[in-house]
Amino acid sequence: MTAVDLGFPRVPGTRGPSRAPRPENPHLIDTFGRVATDLRVSLTDRCNLRCTYCMPAEGLDWMPGEQVLTDDELVRLMRIAVELLGVTDIRLTGGEPLLRPGLEDLVARVTALEPRPRLSMTTNGIGLAKRAAGLAEAGLARINVSLDSVDPETFLKITRRDRLSHVLAGMAAARDAGMSPVKVNAVLMRGVNETDAVSLLKFCLAEGYHLRFIEQMPLDAQHGWNRGEMITAAEILEMLSAEFSLTPFPVARGGAPAERWLVDGGPGDVGVIASVTRPFCSACERTRLTADGAVRSCLFSNDETDLRSLVRAGARDEEVADAWRATMWGKLAGHEINDAGFAQPIRPMSAIGG
């Protein structure tokens, strides 16, 4: 993580940002000394799965096409982020980014930016088998695949789609295309798939994938998240420790969201992203752009800034950059999930982007 000392006095435990004026700094700084260098870009809110912890079986009302950023608008905003704001890493997300038409061309345009950003993508893997080679050739370096079970019946129960074989084929194709590492994101739910923790890790170790368990977060469209049903990081580690020897990963975590452990001495490892029970907000270096052009300082924020209107009104690059800087300057100290006054974001995860 990159941090800067802004020289502002701070009272421990304060929630909001300082009212001090923003210093002349071109990067995406905030009043807590954090610098956002990692941009998450949602390409669409649409998805071809219906995961129970994300959306209802019938799906959602998708964004009208005219509200979604065009390729030119997306590339312009990513260019501004890279050239003017110091962004070094970009991850393409959704919804399901593979549903975005012309994705390979978009990837090629992003990787042609100077300085070239490190480009990755989070996907459910459906359709990836036929496109992995082309995406890698276009410049996509790394991929994260959402996979909550390798048991076909459990996969069907969670996603409401019988597509496990397609996901596994997509992961293998990404690995064969040279995307490294292929990471797997898994959410465990009580009474659904918590017994799959060990089998998921065994599968990933055997295939050379890097597994990351993610605590279920309050980002579902139904607003049905229940803390009592969430499998915590402590529970995940307890289940894994019954089968494997886990030792802390020897490299510092930095701004990475996952805490990592070597499995049976390595070289394989496993990570846990404990956004709820072990928040890592103080090291956050992420900024987010939704498919309809809103920039968000936090995944759980209920405030956002409309950059699409600026772009479509003919704003200059520096005007857009200044609006982005102002949004990040107002970033709170943390997501406040564990505070009594926490309010779940109005937008679900599929509309925000992971």
Short mmCIF file of N, CA and C in Angstrom, two decimals, residues 37-186:
data_model
loop_
_atom_site.label_atom_id
_atom_site.label_comp_id
_atom_site.label_asym_id
_atom_site.label_seq_id
_atom_site.Cartn_x
_atom_site.Cartn_y
_atom_site.Cartn_z
N THR A 37 -4.55 3.54 -5.90
CA THR A 37 -3.83 3.23 -7.15
C THR A 37 -4.46 2.07 -7.90
N ASP A 38 -5.48 1.44 -7.30
CA ASP A 38 -6.12 0.24 -7.84
C ASP A 38 -7.55 0.61 -8.24
N LEU A 39 -7.85 0.55 -9.53
CA LEU A 39 -9.16 0.93 -10.06
C LEU A 39 -9.96 -0.30 -10.44
N ARG A 40 -11.17 -0.43 -9.90
CA ARG A 40 -12.10 -1.50 -10.28
C ARG A 40 -13.14 -0.90 -11.23
N VAL A 41 -13.25 -1.45 -12.42
CA VAL A 41 -14.13 -0.91 -13.45
C VAL A 41 -15.20 -1.93 -13.80
N SER A 42 -16.46 -1.60 -13.53
CA SER A 42 -17.56 -2.48 -13.91
C SER A 42 -17.92 -2.23 -15.38
N LEU A 43 -17.96 -3.29 -16.17
CA LEU A 43 -18.28 -3.17 -17.59
C LEU A 43 -19.76 -3.35 -17.87
N THR A 44 -20.48 -3.99 -16.97
CA THR A 44 -21.92 -4.22 -17.12
C THR A 44 -22.49 -4.66 -15.79
N ASP A 45 -23.78 -4.41 -15.59
CA ASP A 45 -24.43 -4.93 -14.39
C ASP A 45 -25.11 -6.27 -14.66
N ARG A 46 -25.09 -6.73 -15.90
CA ARG A 46 -25.76 -7.96 -16.28
C ARG A 46 -24.95 -9.19 -15.87
N CYS A 47 -25.64 -10.28 -15.59
CA CYS A 47 -24.96 -11.52 -15.24
C CYS A 47 -25.77 -12.70 -15.75
N ASN A 48 -25.07 -13.79 -16.07
CA ASN A 48 -25.76 -14.99 -16.56
C ASN A 48 -25.88 -16.07 -15.49
N LEU A 49 -25.54 -15.75 -14.24
CA LEU A 49 -25.85 -16.61 -13.10
C LEU A 49 -26.83 -15.87 -12.20
N ARG A 50 -27.41 -16.58 -11.27
CA ARG A 50 -28.34 -15.98 -10.31
C ARG A 50 -27.97 -16.45 -8.90
N CYS A 51 -26.75 -16.15 -8.49
CA CYS A 51 -26.26 -16.62 -7.20
C CYS A 51 -27.16 -16.10 -6.07
N THR A 52 -27.51 -16.99 -5.17
CA THR A 52 -28.50 -16.68 -4.15
C THR A 52 -28.07 -15.53 -3.25
N TYR A 53 -26.76 -15.36 -3.04
CA TYR A 53 -26.30 -14.29 -2.15
C TYR A 53 -26.10 -12.97 -2.88
N CYS A 54 -26.46 -12.94 -4.17
CA CYS A 54 -26.25 -11.74 -4.97
C CYS A 54 -27.54 -11.15 -5.52
N MET A 55 -28.42 -12.01 -6.07
CA MET A 55 -29.63 -11.49 -6.70
C MET A 55 -30.74 -12.52 -6.68
N PRO A 56 -31.99 -12.08 -6.90
CA PRO A 56 -33.12 -13.01 -6.92
C PRO A 56 -33.10 -13.89 -8.15
N ALA A 57 -33.88 -14.97 -8.12
CA ALA A 57 -33.91 -15.94 -9.21
C ALA A 57 -34.32 -15.32 -10.53
N GLU A 58 -35.22 -14.33 -10.48
CA GLU A 58 -35.70 -13.70 -11.71
C GLU A 58 -34.75 -12.65 -12.25
N GLY A 59 -33.64 -12.40 -11.54
CA GLY A 59 -32.71 -11.39 -11.99
C GLY A 59 -33.13 -10.00 -11.54
N LEU A 60 -32.57 -8.98 -12.16
CA LEU A 60 -32.82 -7.59 -11.79
C LEU A 60 -33.21 -6.79 -13.02
N ASP A 61 -33.64 -5.57 -12.78
CA ASP A 61 -33.86 -4.64 -13.89
C ASP A 61 -32.51 -4.07 -14.29
N TRP A 62 -32.00 -4.50 -15.45
CA TRP A 62 -30.67 -4.09 -15.88
C TRP A 62 -30.67 -2.62 -16.31
N MET A 63 -29.49 -2.03 -16.29
CA MET A 63 -29.34 -0.65 -16.76
C MET A 63 -29.74 -0.54 -18.23
N PRO A 64 -30.49 0.48 -18.59
CA PRO A 64 -30.74 0.72 -20.02
C PRO A 64 -29.42 0.97 -20.75
N GLY A 65 -29.35 0.52 -22.00
CA GLY A 65 -28.12 0.60 -22.75
C GLY A 65 -27.53 1.99 -22.85
N GLU A 66 -28.39 3.01 -22.95
CA GLU A 66 -27.87 4.37 -23.10
C GLU A 66 -27.22 4.91 -21.83
N GLN A 67 -27.49 4.24 -20.69
CA GLN A 67 -26.87 4.67 -19.45
C GLN A 67 -25.47 4.09 -19.27
N VAL A 68 -25.19 3.00 -19.94
CA VAL A 68 -23.90 2.32 -19.79
C VAL A 68 -22.83 3.07 -20.58
N LEU A 69 -21.67 3.22 -20.01
CA LEU A 69 -20.57 3.88 -20.69
C LEU A 69 -20.22 3.17 -21.99
N THR A 70 -19.94 3.92 -23.02
CA THR A 70 -19.46 3.34 -24.27
C THR A 70 -17.99 2.95 -24.11
N ASP A 71 -17.48 2.21 -25.08
CA ASP A 71 -16.06 1.84 -25.03
C ASP A 71 -15.17 3.08 -25.00
N ASP A 72 -15.49 4.07 -25.83
CA ASP A 72 -14.68 5.29 -25.87
C ASP A 72 -14.71 6.01 -24.53
N GLU A 73 -15.88 6.05 -23.90
CA GLU A 73 -15.98 6.70 -22.59
C GLU A 73 -15.22 5.93 -21.52
N LEU A 74 -15.33 4.62 -21.56
CA LEU A 74 -14.58 3.80 -20.60
C LEU A 74 -13.08 4.00 -20.75
N VAL A 75 -12.60 3.93 -21.98
CA VAL A 75 -11.16 4.06 -22.21
C VAL A 75 -10.69 5.45 -21.81
N ARG A 76 -11.49 6.47 -22.10
CA ARG A 76 -11.09 7.82 -21.71
C ARG A 76 -10.95 7.93 -20.20
N LEU A 77 -11.92 7.42 -19.45
CA LEU A 77 -11.85 7.50 -17.99
C LEU A 77 -10.67 6.70 -17.45
N MET A 78 -10.41 5.54 -18.02
CA MET A 78 -9.25 4.76 -17.58
C MET A 78 -7.95 5.46 -17.94
N ARG A 79 -7.92 6.14 -19.09
CA ARG A 79 -6.72 6.91 -19.47
C ARG A 79 -6.49 8.05 -18.48
N ILE A 80 -7.56 8.76 -18.11
CA ILE A 80 -7.43 9.83 -17.12
C ILE A 80 -6.90 9.27 -15.80
N ALA A 81 -7.42 8.11 -15.39
CA ALA A 81 -6.97 7.50 -14.14
C ALA A 81 -5.48 7.17 -14.19
N VAL A 82 -5.04 6.65 -15.32
CA VAL A 82 -3.64 6.24 -15.45
C VAL A 82 -2.71 7.44 -15.64
N GLU A 83 -3.07 8.35 -16.53
CA GLU A 83 -2.18 9.46 -16.89
C GLU A 83 -2.18 10.58 -15.85
N LEU A 84 -3.33 10.87 -15.26
CA LEU A 84 -3.44 12.05 -14.41
C LEU A 84 -3.57 11.73 -12.92
N LEU A 85 -4.02 10.52 -12.59
CA LEU A 85 -4.36 10.22 -11.19
C LEU A 85 -3.48 9.17 -10.54
N GLY A 86 -2.54 8.61 -11.27
CA GLY A 86 -1.58 7.68 -10.67
C GLY A 86 -2.06 6.26 -10.51
N VAL A 87 -3.14 5.86 -11.19
CA VAL A 87 -3.61 4.48 -11.11
C VAL A 87 -2.64 3.56 -11.82
N THR A 88 -2.27 2.46 -11.17
CA THR A 88 -1.32 1.51 -11.74
C THR A 88 -1.93 0.15 -12.04
N ASP A 89 -3.07 -0.15 -11.37
CA ASP A 89 -3.72 -1.45 -11.54
C ASP A 89 -5.19 -1.24 -11.88
N ILE A 90 -5.68 -1.99 -12.87
CA ILE A 90 -7.09 -1.93 -13.25
C ILE A 90 -7.64 -3.34 -13.28
N ARG A 91 -8.79 -3.52 -12.63
CA ARG A 91 -9.47 -4.80 -12.70
C ARG A 91 -10.85 -4.59 -13.33
N LEU A 92 -11.13 -5.35 -14.37
CA LEU A 92 -12.43 -5.30 -15.04
C LEU A 92 -13.39 -6.23 -14.32
N THR A 93 -14.58 -5.73 -14.00
CA THR A 93 -15.55 -6.51 -13.24
C THR A 93 -16.94 -6.36 -13.85
N GLY A 94 -17.94 -6.88 -13.14
CA GLY A 94 -19.34 -6.73 -13.54
C GLY A 94 -20.20 -6.63 -12.29
N GLY A 95 -21.42 -7.15 -12.37
CA GLY A 95 -21.97 -8.10 -13.30
C GLY A 95 -20.95 -9.11 -13.81
N GLU A 96 -21.16 -9.55 -15.01
CA GLU A 96 -20.26 -10.49 -15.66
C GLU A 96 -19.59 -9.81 -16.85
N PRO A 97 -18.30 -9.47 -16.75
CA PRO A 97 -17.63 -8.71 -17.80
C PRO A 97 -17.56 -9.43 -19.15
N LEU A 98 -17.62 -10.77 -19.15
CA LEU A 98 -17.59 -11.48 -20.42
C LEU A 98 -18.84 -11.22 -21.26
N LEU A 99 -19.87 -10.63 -20.65
CA LEU A 99 -21.08 -10.29 -21.41
C LEU A 99 -20.92 -8.96 -22.15
N ARG A 100 -19.85 -8.25 -21.91
CA ARG A 100 -19.61 -6.98 -22.59
C ARG A 100 -19.18 -7.24 -24.03
N PRO A 101 -19.91 -6.72 -25.03
CA PRO A 101 -19.51 -6.92 -26.43
C PRO A 101 -18.13 -6.29 -26.70
N GLY A 102 -17.35 -6.95 -27.54
CA GLY A 102 -16.06 -6.40 -27.93
C GLY A 102 -15.04 -6.33 -26.82
N LEU A 103 -15.11 -7.24 -25.87
CA LEU A 103 -14.23 -7.18 -24.70
C LEU A 103 -12.76 -7.25 -25.08
N GLU A 104 -12.42 -8.11 -26.03
CA GLU A 104 -11.02 -8.26 -26.42
C GLU A 104 -10.45 -6.94 -26.94
N ASP A 105 -11.22 -6.22 -27.76
CA ASP A 105 -10.76 -4.93 -28.27
C ASP A 105 -10.60 -3.92 -27.14
N LEU A 106 -11.51 -3.95 -26.19
CA LEU A 106 -11.43 -3.04 -25.05
C LEU A 106 -10.17 -3.32 -24.23
N VAL A 107 -9.88 -4.59 -23.99
CA VAL A 107 -8.67 -4.97 -23.25
C VAL A 107 -7.43 -4.46 -23.97
N ALA A 108 -7.39 -4.63 -25.29
CA ALA A 108 -6.24 -4.17 -26.07
C ALA A 108 -6.06 -2.66 -25.95
N ARG A 109 -7.15 -1.91 -25.95
CA ARG A 109 -7.06 -0.45 -25.84
C ARG A 109 -6.57 -0.04 -24.45
N VAL A 110 -6.98 -0.75 -23.42
CA VAL A 110 -6.55 -0.41 -22.07
C VAL A 110 -5.07 -0.71 -21.89
N THR A 111 -4.63 -1.85 -22.39
CA THR A 111 -3.22 -2.21 -22.21
C THR A 111 -2.29 -1.39 -23.10
N ALA A 112 -2.87 -0.62 -24.02
CA ALA A 112 -2.06 0.28 -24.84
C ALA A 112 -1.82 1.63 -24.16
N LEU A 113 -2.46 1.86 -23.01
CA LEU A 113 -2.28 3.12 -22.30
C LEU A 113 -0.84 3.24 -21.79
N GLU A 114 -0.39 4.48 -21.63
CA GLU A 114 0.95 4.75 -21.11
C GLU A 114 0.85 5.65 -19.89
N PRO A 115 1.47 5.25 -18.78
CA PRO A 115 2.15 3.98 -18.56
C PRO A 115 1.14 2.83 -18.53
N ARG A 116 1.59 1.68 -18.99
CA ARG A 116 0.69 0.54 -19.12
C ARG A 116 0.25 0.04 -17.74
N PRO A 117 -1.05 -0.01 -17.50
CA PRO A 117 -1.52 -0.53 -16.21
C PRO A 117 -1.48 -2.05 -16.17
N ARG A 118 -1.37 -2.61 -14.96
CA ARG A 118 -1.52 -4.05 -14.80
C ARG A 118 -3.02 -4.35 -14.86
N LEU A 119 -3.41 -5.20 -15.80
CA LEU A 119 -4.83 -5.41 -16.07
C LEU A 119 -5.25 -6.82 -15.70
N SER A 120 -6.32 -6.93 -14.91
CA SER A 120 -6.88 -8.22 -14.52
C SER A 120 -8.39 -8.16 -14.68
N MET A 121 -9.05 -9.30 -14.42
CA MET A 121 -10.50 -9.36 -14.57
C MET A 121 -11.08 -10.35 -13.58
N THR A 122 -12.26 -10.02 -13.04
CA THR A 122 -13.02 -10.95 -12.21
C THR A 122 -14.22 -11.43 -13.00
N THR A 123 -14.44 -12.74 -13.06
CA THR A 123 -15.47 -13.32 -13.92
C THR A 123 -16.06 -14.56 -13.26
N ASN A 124 -17.23 -14.98 -13.74
CA ASN A 124 -17.75 -16.27 -13.28
C ASN A 124 -17.25 -17.42 -14.15
N GLY A 125 -16.53 -17.11 -15.19
CA GLY A 125 -15.87 -18.13 -16.00
C GLY A 125 -16.70 -18.73 -17.11
N ILE A 126 -17.99 -18.42 -17.19
CA ILE A 126 -18.83 -19.00 -18.24
C ILE A 126 -18.50 -18.32 -19.58
N GLY A 127 -18.11 -19.12 -20.55
CA GLY A 127 -17.70 -18.59 -21.84
C GLY A 127 -16.22 -18.29 -21.93
N LEU A 128 -15.50 -18.43 -20.83
CA LEU A 128 -14.08 -18.10 -20.81
C LEU A 128 -13.24 -19.09 -21.60
N ALA A 129 -13.69 -20.34 -21.66
CA ALA A 129 -12.88 -21.38 -22.33
C ALA A 129 -12.56 -21.00 -23.77
N LYS A 130 -13.53 -20.41 -24.47
CA LYS A 130 -13.33 -20.06 -25.88
C LYS A 130 -12.61 -18.73 -26.06
N ARG A 131 -12.50 -17.94 -25.00
CA ARG A 131 -11.99 -16.59 -25.15
C ARG A 131 -10.71 -16.30 -24.40
N ALA A 132 -10.27 -17.23 -23.58
CA ALA A 132 -9.09 -16.98 -22.74
C ALA A 132 -7.86 -16.64 -23.57
N ALA A 133 -7.62 -17.40 -24.61
CA ALA A 133 -6.43 -17.16 -25.43
C ALA A 133 -6.47 -15.77 -26.06
N GLY A 134 -7.65 -15.38 -26.59
CA GLY A 134 -7.77 -14.07 -27.20
C GLY A 134 -7.61 -12.94 -26.21
N LEU A 135 -8.15 -13.11 -25.00
CA LEU A 135 -8.01 -12.09 -23.97
C LEU A 135 -6.56 -11.96 -23.52
N ALA A 136 -5.88 -13.09 -23.39
CA ALA A 136 -4.47 -13.06 -23.02
C ALA A 136 -3.64 -12.37 -24.10
N GLU A 137 -3.94 -12.67 -25.35
CA GLU A 137 -3.23 -12.03 -26.45
C GLU A 137 -3.47 -10.53 -26.48
N ALA A 138 -4.67 -10.11 -26.07
CA ALA A 138 -5.00 -8.68 -26.04
C ALA A 138 -4.31 -7.96 -24.88
N GLY A 139 -3.80 -8.72 -23.91
CA GLY A 139 -3.05 -8.11 -22.83
C GLY A 139 -3.57 -8.35 -21.43
N LEU A 140 -4.65 -9.15 -21.29
CA LEU A 140 -5.15 -9.46 -19.95
C LEU A 140 -4.15 -10.36 -19.24
N ALA A 141 -3.66 -9.91 -18.08
CA ALA A 141 -2.56 -10.61 -17.43
C ALA A 141 -3.01 -11.64 -16.40
N ARG A 142 -4.14 -11.37 -15.74
CA ARG A 142 -4.52 -12.21 -14.60
C ARG A 142 -6.03 -12.26 -14.51
N ILE A 143 -6.53 -13.33 -13.89
CA ILE A 143 -7.97 -13.50 -13.82
C ILE A 143 -8.38 -14.07 -12.46
N ASN A 144 -9.51 -13.60 -11.96
CA ASN A 144 -10.14 -14.15 -10.76
C ASN A 144 -11.46 -14.78 -11.17
N VAL A 145 -11.70 -16.01 -10.75
CA VAL A 145 -12.94 -16.70 -11.10
C VAL A 145 -13.73 -16.98 -9.83
N SER A 146 -15.00 -16.62 -9.84
CA SER A 146 -15.88 -16.89 -8.70
C SER A 146 -16.35 -18.33 -8.76
N LEU A 147 -16.07 -19.09 -7.71
CA LEU A 147 -16.45 -20.51 -7.66
C LEU A 147 -16.65 -20.90 -6.20
N ASP A 148 -17.88 -21.22 -5.84
CA ASP A 148 -18.21 -21.49 -4.45
C ASP A 148 -18.28 -22.97 -4.09
N SER A 149 -18.21 -23.85 -5.10
CA SER A 149 -18.24 -25.28 -4.85
C SER A 149 -17.80 -26.02 -6.10
N VAL A 150 -17.14 -27.15 -5.91
CA VAL A 150 -16.80 -28.02 -7.04
C VAL A 150 -17.74 -29.22 -7.08
N ASP A 151 -18.77 -29.19 -6.25
CA ASP A 151 -19.80 -30.22 -6.28
C ASP A 151 -20.93 -29.74 -7.20
N PRO A 152 -21.28 -30.49 -8.25
CA PRO A 152 -22.27 -30.01 -9.22
C PRO A 152 -23.62 -29.65 -8.59
N GLU A 153 -24.09 -30.45 -7.65
CA GLU A 153 -25.39 -30.17 -7.04
C GLU A 153 -25.36 -28.89 -6.20
N THR A 154 -24.29 -28.71 -5.46
CA THR A 154 -24.17 -27.50 -4.65
C THR A 154 -24.00 -26.27 -5.53
N PHE A 155 -23.21 -26.42 -6.59
CA PHE A 155 -23.04 -25.30 -7.53
C PHE A 155 -24.38 -24.89 -8.12
N LEU A 156 -25.18 -25.86 -8.51
CA LEU A 156 -26.50 -25.57 -9.07
C LEU A 156 -27.39 -24.89 -8.04
N LYS A 157 -27.33 -25.34 -6.81
CA LYS A 157 -28.16 -24.76 -5.75
C LYS A 157 -27.81 -23.29 -5.52
N ILE A 158 -26.53 -22.98 -5.56
CA ILE A 158 -26.10 -21.60 -5.29
C ILE A 158 -26.36 -20.68 -6.48
N THR A 159 -25.99 -21.14 -7.67
CA THR A 159 -26.03 -20.27 -8.86
C THR A 159 -27.34 -20.34 -9.63
N ARG A 160 -28.14 -21.38 -9.34
CA ARG A 160 -29.39 -21.64 -10.07
C ARG A 160 -29.14 -21.91 -11.55
N ARG A 161 -27.94 -22.35 -11.88
CA ARG A 161 -27.58 -22.69 -13.25
C ARG A 161 -26.67 -23.91 -13.23
N ASP A 162 -26.86 -24.84 -14.16
CA ASP A 162 -26.05 -26.06 -14.24
C ASP A 162 -24.86 -25.81 -15.17
N ARG A 163 -23.89 -25.01 -14.68
CA ARG A 163 -22.81 -24.58 -15.55
C ARG A 163 -21.42 -24.84 -14.95
N LEU A 164 -21.32 -25.73 -13.98
CA LEU A 164 -20.02 -25.96 -13.34
C LEU A 164 -18.97 -26.39 -14.34
N SER A 165 -19.30 -27.27 -15.25
CA SER A 165 -18.30 -27.77 -16.21
C SER A 165 -17.76 -26.63 -17.07
N HIS A 166 -18.61 -25.66 -17.40
CA HIS A 166 -18.16 -24.52 -18.20
C HIS A 166 -17.18 -23.64 -17.41
N VAL A 167 -17.46 -23.47 -16.12
CA VAL A 167 -16.57 -22.67 -15.29
C VAL A 167 -15.20 -23.34 -15.16
N LEU A 168 -15.20 -24.63 -14.90
CA LEU A 168 -13.93 -25.35 -14.75
C LEU A 168 -13.13 -25.33 -16.05
N ALA A 169 -13.81 -25.45 -17.18
CA ALA A 169 -13.13 -25.39 -18.47
C ALA A 169 -12.53 -24.01 -18.70
N GLY A 170 -13.25 -22.97 -18.29
CA GLY A 170 -12.74 -21.62 -18.44
C GLY A 170 -11.50 -21.37 -17.60
N MET A 171 -11.49 -21.88 -16.39
CA MET A 171 -10.33 -21.72 -15.52
C MET A 171 -9.10 -22.41 -16.11
N ALA A 172 -9.30 -23.62 -16.61
CA ALA A 172 -8.18 -24.36 -17.21
C ALA A 172 -7.67 -23.64 -18.45
N ALA A 173 -8.58 -23.06 -19.23
CA ALA A 173 -8.16 -22.35 -20.44
C ALA A 173 -7.36 -21.10 -20.09
N ALA A 174 -7.76 -20.39 -19.03
CA ALA A 174 -7.02 -19.21 -18.60
C ALA A 174 -5.62 -19.59 -18.14
N ARG A 175 -5.52 -20.66 -17.40
CA ARG A 175 -4.20 -21.14 -16.96
C ARG A 175 -3.34 -21.52 -18.15
N ASP A 176 -3.93 -22.22 -19.11
CA ASP A 176 -3.18 -22.65 -20.29
C ASP A 176 -2.77 -21.48 -21.17
N ALA A 177 -3.54 -20.37 -21.09
CA ALA A 177 -3.23 -19.19 -21.88
C ALA A 177 -2.14 -18.33 -21.23
N GLY A 178 -1.71 -18.73 -20.06
CA GLY A 178 -0.62 -18.01 -19.40
C GLY A 178 -1.03 -16.96 -18.41
N MET A 179 -2.32 -16.88 -18.11
CA MET A 179 -2.75 -15.92 -17.08
C MET A 179 -2.34 -16.47 -15.72
N SER A 180 -1.54 -15.72 -15.01
CA SER A 180 -0.97 -16.26 -13.78
C SER A 180 -0.86 -15.17 -12.72
N PRO A 181 -1.32 -15.47 -11.50
CA PRO A 181 -2.00 -16.72 -11.15
C PRO A 181 -3.49 -16.65 -11.46
N VAL A 182 -4.11 -17.82 -11.66
CA VAL A 182 -5.57 -17.89 -11.72
C VAL A 182 -6.05 -17.97 -10.27
N LYS A 183 -6.82 -16.97 -9.87
CA LYS A 183 -7.32 -16.95 -8.50
C LYS A 183 -8.78 -17.38 -8.48
N VAL A 184 -9.16 -18.00 -7.39
CA VAL A 184 -10.53 -18.46 -7.20
C VAL A 184 -11.12 -17.74 -6.00
N ASN A 185 -12.28 -17.10 -6.19
CA ASN A 185 -12.98 -16.43 -5.10
C ASN A 185 -14.16 -17.29 -4.66
N ALA A 186 -14.23 -17.61 -3.38
CA ALA A 186 -15.29 -18.48 -2.87
C ALA A 186 -15.97 -17.84 -1.67
#
